[in-house]
């Protein structure tokens, strides 16, 4: 049962802070998980937030730092001295520590590192700072348990006991050779269920998935999902075990990627949320709106070109919005499915098969919509039969075309190694806006005999 | 390094199957992870797939069954007798077993269960079948290690050893009281680093998150993400420990939800992929296209109403597509951000604050686009100054209106407990299509002095 912050709680809590009631506030905090305290801190104005943080020990403060949103964390870090940051960092696992230090200015970074007392810890953190954020190196921690393949079961337990002192959680025991090269894993089960004298060599499992330090985040997410892994060892180019990625970091990565994809699909070019500034929001939306502008302008040119047709059949103007929205919707639908199956690597089959399939889907959807439009045009708007028929045929053609464009664009982009998730939207929308209106008038022109 | 299936491999592999080369095929399979074999099986036609499955032991077949896509799994299950399914199921953990049995017909379900030899296992599976798929009960497995709070460290290790025989992976050791009520967890670290005589009572951690059997999947995903959990214990109404959810099942859940959200944002009403039939694809798209039809028809009515305005200023027609797409894009952008922050529970602040913010964002974006349109209208299309000015003002008004509608609709839907992720799209798109064109012509009518 997750703790929920409500307004009632928040108001009482603020009142206690304003009354300078250290004791009561501490009592409340004592029973909360650090992730919940982080949520509360984000809901407080900055001075009250600092009041809360000052009441906590450095371990809890450190954990809270890892949970805060970027803006709040930045403000908190600015209010702390390098020495204070170092004390907090000291309590964190290397990956979280590196994430926080990585956000500091170059100067403050050096200062903080020089204040970390545990030299080994500092070295590990500096090592992690070398890697790009979204690679195995950037996601991994240096904390893990390793045992040598030549040891006995008994020696393992002793070693694990020693190494475990330094760890918060033990997930997996890695087996390495004398050169620290990863050989496999030792399951807790085999450790528990074999005798103390059994050599590790005989009981470890050599089938182990691993990734290299520079492998990409999305590939790592896919491997961990595919093989249902909770932890994934990271090796360097020589096969030496250098770190471990745990699933919770990857879950965060998956969620962030999904949110980005969702925003991209909605035409937002930066990762934003409802808290962001008006300026940032405006900037994130503008690129997409400008792209819409381009197609809108082309559409305007097309309308100018077909003025004679429109004068003869003014009813055509009436259905411009419908043509536009149908072309747009069909294009987005078709491309979303292809983009998604390319992203989750389930896409297969030949281009021509997909095109034929989309032709059919477009034809079926088009036929349904065209019948309705024909009815509307005839019986609601009392357009003449010829023109109603023209509009219905034109709409079907537009829909088929949109379905095909929506399917072909992401496949072609992918062939040219351009990320279809990013590039498909602008391409499909622009071309459908333009071709939609063009096809509509061209079909009309032909059918009405110009 | 994940195994990648390429065409070259697949062709060689098919040739070996067609040559009836049991030995070679078996050798290849032996080195592969079951998730990879599942991928290969999905790429083969059905008879070749059965050839492969027949070469595998029941443990591997069972694991593969859990990984196959729904269609292939259904076909494979149909080709197996109830007894064969029971033998495979016997090898699986209860949650995976229940998922597979849950897909069978009522009759076959009973048959399979009656063929499971391990009565305890069968009872656990039947128990799990009672729960809804997307609840804690539906996601949990009955396999976990529990120790009594009154035991000593030494007795724990003995008990764990006994219980571990039955388990594939050990993640966490749960501590319960004499009534099997969950009291806390025992970390491997404390077990390893304290003496054998220490009572469990003194070393276990009583701070443990748990969920109830009927808690919802999305809440579970959020708790596991928020508290960085790898496993989450499930209790019944009395607090008795009944199961455990592991993160890999939740990751699958998160990914599926994200895919659904993405498709929903693209106007697709059922979960489909590129493999699905033309009929299913058509059906999944039609609802959204019909909604577009409604707004398109309204727009047509509006255009009919404003025919006098258009006759006086035919240039207005030219920019109908631009007005449409701008209103649509802005609406989708605004609503996506709100829907997302409501979904990940980061949404806060008052309705009026958000409306004012969106007014500003709309004004800024509108101003940029309106200036461009003004320029285009003046210098490219040589429209008269008055009309260019009218179009620019109308566009800005349309954009501000779309931004506000896009923001208000999801907030209001959420207040009325209607899932904004599902309902926002249709509401926002329809109203923006209609209001966009209405505002455009109304502003034009006023400014051009009708």
PDB file of N, CA, C and O in Angstrom, chain B residues 253-280:
ATOM      1  N   UNK B 253       4.166  -5.897 -18.067  1.00  0.00           N
ATOM      2  CA  UNK B 253       2.928  -5.146 -17.899  1.00  0.00           C
ATOM      3  C   UNK B 253       3.128  -3.669 -18.290  1.00  0.00           C
ATOM      4  O   UNK B 253       2.329  -3.098 -19.022  1.00  0.00           O
ATOM      5  N   UNK B 254       4.229  -3.083 -17.808  1.00  0.00           N
ATOM      6  CA  UNK B 254       4.506  -1.672 -18.110  1.00  0.00           C
ATOM      7  C   UNK B 254       4.655  -1.470 -19.626  1.00  0.00           C
ATOM      8  O   UNK B 254       4.112  -0.539 -20.214  1.00  0.00           O
ATOM      9  N   UNK B 255       5.394  -2.386 -20.262  1.00  0.00           N
ATOM     10  CA  UNK B 255       5.604  -2.261 -21.698  1.00  0.00           C
ATOM     11  C   UNK B 255       4.299  -2.378 -22.465  1.00  0.00           C
ATOM     12  O   UNK B 255       4.028  -1.600 -23.383  1.00  0.00           O
ATOM     13  N   UNK B 256       3.472  -3.356 -22.064  1.00  0.00           N
ATOM     14  CA  UNK B 256       2.190  -3.518 -22.747  1.00  0.00           C
ATOM     15  C   UNK B 256       1.314  -2.282 -22.581  1.00  0.00           C
ATOM     16  O   UNK B 256       0.677  -1.827 -23.528  1.00  0.00           O
ATOM     17  N   UNK B 257       1.299  -1.719 -21.368  1.00  0.00           N
ATOM     18  CA  UNK B 257       0.491  -0.527 -21.124  1.00  0.00           C
ATOM     19  C   UNK B 257       0.991   0.635 -21.980  1.00  0.00           C
ATOM     20  O   UNK B 257       0.212   1.381 -22.559  1.00  0.00           O
ATOM     21  N   UNK B 258       2.335   0.768 -22.056  1.00  0.00           N
ATOM     22  CA  UNK B 258       2.911   1.855 -22.842  1.00  0.00           C
ATOM     23  C   UNK B 258       2.545   1.702 -24.312  1.00  0.00           C
ATOM     24  O   UNK B 258       2.217   2.668 -24.999  1.00  0.00           O
ATOM     25  N   UNK B 259       2.569   0.439 -24.791  1.00  0.00           N
ATOM     26  CA  UNK B 259       2.208   0.209 -26.194  1.00  0.00           C
ATOM     27  C   UNK B 259       0.747   0.554 -26.432  1.00  0.00           C
ATOM     28  O   UNK B 259       0.396   1.147 -27.451  1.00  0.00           O
ATOM     29  N   UNK B 260      -0.106   0.159 -25.491  1.00  0.00           N
ATOM     30  CA  UNK B 260      -1.515   0.480 -25.621  1.00  0.00           C
ATOM     31  C   UNK B 260      -1.725   1.997 -25.653  1.00  0.00           C
ATOM     32  O   UNK B 260      -2.495   2.505 -26.464  1.00  0.00           O
ATOM     33  N   UNK B 261      -1.050   2.705 -24.732  1.00  0.00           N
ATOM     34  CA  UNK B 261      -1.195   4.162 -24.682  1.00  0.00           C
ATOM     35  C   UNK B 261      -0.763   4.801 -25.991  1.00  0.00           C
ATOM     36  O   UNK B 261      -1.386   5.725 -26.490  1.00  0.00           O
ATOM     37  N   UNK B 262       0.342   4.273 -26.526  1.00  0.00           N
ATOM     38  CA  UNK B 262       0.881   4.818 -27.768  1.00  0.00           C
ATOM     39  C   UNK B 262      -0.121   4.620 -28.903  1.00  0.00           C
ATOM     40  O   UNK B 262      -0.395   5.514 -29.688  1.00  0.00           O
ATOM     41  N   UNK B 263      -0.693   3.408 -28.973  1.00  0.00           N
ATOM     42  CA  UNK B 263      -1.673   3.120 -30.019  1.00  0.00           C
ATOM     43  C   UNK B 263      -2.919   3.968 -29.833  1.00  0.00           C
ATOM     44  O   UNK B 263      -3.476   4.494 -30.798  1.00  0.00           O
ATOM     45  N   UNK B 264      -3.332   4.123 -28.573  1.00  0.00           N
ATOM     46  CA  UNK B 264      -4.516   4.920 -28.301  1.00  0.00           C
ATOM     47  C   UNK B 264      -4.277   6.352 -28.770  1.00  0.00           C
ATOM     48  O   UNK B 264      -5.152   6.975 -29.364  1.00  0.00           O
ATOM     49  N   UNK B 265      -3.062   6.864 -28.482  1.00  0.00           N
ATOM     50  CA  UNK B 265      -2.739   8.230 -28.899  1.00  0.00           C
ATOM     51  C   UNK B 265      -2.784   8.352 -30.421  1.00  0.00           C
ATOM     52  O   UNK B 265      -3.039   9.419 -30.969  1.00  0.00           O
ATOM     53  N   UNK B 266      -2.535   7.241 -31.108  1.00  0.00           N
ATOM     54  CA  UNK B 266      -2.560   7.270 -32.568  1.00  0.00           C
ATOM     55  C   UNK B 266      -3.957   6.935 -33.103  1.00  0.00           C
ATOM     56  O   UNK B 266      -4.144   6.780 -34.307  1.00  0.00           O
ATOM     57  N   UNK B 267      -4.933   6.796 -32.214  1.00  0.00           N
ATOM     58  CA  UNK B 267      -6.309   6.566 -32.660  1.00  0.00           C
ATOM     59  C   UNK B 267      -6.603   5.123 -33.038  1.00  0.00           C
ATOM     60  O   UNK B 267      -7.404   4.857 -33.930  1.00  0.00           O
ATOM     61  N   UNK B 268      -5.946   4.181 -32.365  1.00  0.00           N
ATOM     62  CA  UNK B 268      -6.200   2.767 -32.647  1.00  0.00           C
ATOM     63  C   UNK B 268      -6.865   2.162 -31.416  1.00  0.00           C
ATOM     64  O   UNK B 268      -6.352   2.287 -30.313  1.00  0.00           O
ATOM     65  N   UNK B 269      -8.014   1.516 -31.615  1.00  0.00           N
ATOM     66  CA  UNK B 269      -8.821   1.162 -30.455  1.00  0.00           C
ATOM     67  C   UNK B 269      -8.624  -0.261 -29.939  1.00  0.00           C
ATOM     68  O   UNK B 269      -9.130  -0.608 -28.897  1.00  0.00           O
ATOM     69  N   UNK B 270      -7.884  -1.102 -30.667  1.00  0.00           N
ATOM     70  CA  UNK B 270      -7.557  -2.419 -30.132  1.00  0.00           C
ATOM     71  C   UNK B 270      -6.054  -2.593 -30.238  1.00  0.00           C
ATOM     72  O   UNK B 270      -5.414  -1.968 -31.064  1.00  0.00           O
ATOM     73  N   UNK B 271      -5.522  -3.504 -29.413  1.00  0.00           N
ATOM     74  CA  UNK B 271      -4.096  -3.772 -29.464  1.00  0.00           C
ATOM     75  C   UNK B 271      -3.778  -4.586 -30.723  1.00  0.00           C
ATOM     76  O   UNK B 271      -4.148  -5.747 -30.816  1.00  0.00           O
ATOM     77  N   UNK B 272      -3.149  -3.970 -31.705  1.00  0.00           N
ATOM     78  CA  UNK B 272      -2.845  -4.729 -32.927  1.00  0.00           C
ATOM     79  C   UNK B 272      -1.376  -4.596 -33.298  1.00  0.00           C
ATOM     80  O   UNK B 272      -0.685  -3.708 -32.831  1.00  0.00           O
ATOM     81  N   UNK B 273      -0.870  -5.499 -34.110  1.00  0.00           N
ATOM     82  CA  UNK B 273       0.448  -5.304 -34.693  1.00  0.00           C
ATOM     83  C   UNK B 273       0.440  -5.645 -36.175  1.00  0.00           C
ATOM     84  O   UNK B 273      -0.589  -6.051 -36.722  1.00  0.00           O
ATOM     85  N   UNK B 274       1.607  -5.469 -36.810  1.00  0.00           N
ATOM     86  CA  UNK B 274       1.663  -5.592 -38.267  1.00  0.00           C
ATOM     87  C   UNK B 274       1.267  -6.973 -38.781  1.00  0.00           C
ATOM     88  O   UNK B 274       0.971  -7.143 -39.953  1.00  0.00           O
ATOM     89  N   UNK B 275       1.270  -7.977 -37.869  1.00  0.00           N
ATOM     90  CA  UNK B 275       0.928  -9.342 -38.263  1.00  0.00           C
ATOM     91  C   UNK B 275      -0.571  -9.586 -38.341  1.00  0.00           C
ATOM     92  O   UNK B 275      -1.005 -10.615 -38.874  1.00  0.00           O
ATOM     93  N   UNK B 276      -1.365  -8.708 -37.748  1.00  0.00           N
ATOM     94  CA  UNK B 276      -2.791  -8.997 -37.620  1.00  0.00           C
ATOM     95  C   UNK B 276      -3.506  -8.975 -38.970  1.00  0.00           C
ATOM     96  O   UNK B 276      -2.997  -8.458 -39.960  1.00  0.00           O
ATOM     97  N   UNK B 277      -4.699  -9.560 -38.976  1.00  0.00           N
ATOM     98  CA  UNK B 277      -5.456  -9.666 -40.225  1.00  0.00           C
ATOM     99  C   UNK B 277      -5.977  -8.299 -40.668  1.00  0.00           C
ATOM    100  O   UNK B 277      -6.103  -7.374 -39.882  1.00  0.00           O
ATOM    101  N   UNK B 278      -6.264  -8.228 -41.964  1.00  0.00           N
ATOM    102  CA  UNK B 278      -6.816  -7.008 -42.548  1.00  0.00           C
ATOM    103  C   UNK B 278      -8.105  -6.625 -41.825  1.00  0.00           C
ATOM    104  O   UNK B 278      -8.345  -5.462 -41.508  1.00  0.00           O
ATOM    105  N   UNK B 279      -8.932  -7.636 -41.508  1.00  0.00           N
ATOM    106  CA  UNK B 279     -10.209  -7.354 -40.867  1.00  0.00           C
ATOM    107  C   UNK B 279     -10.008  -6.726 -39.490  1.00  0.00           C
ATOM    108  O   UNK B 279     -10.600  -5.706 -39.142  1.00  0.00           O
ATOM    109  N   UNK B 280      -9.075  -7.320 -38.691  1.00  0.00           N
ATOM    110  CA  UNK B 280      -8.825  -6.805 -37.347  1.00  0.00           C
ATOM    111  C   UNK B 280      -8.268  -5.384 -37.418  1.00  0.00           C
ATOM    112  O   UNK B 280      -8.619  -4.511 -36.627  1.00  0.00           O
TER     113      UNK B 280
END
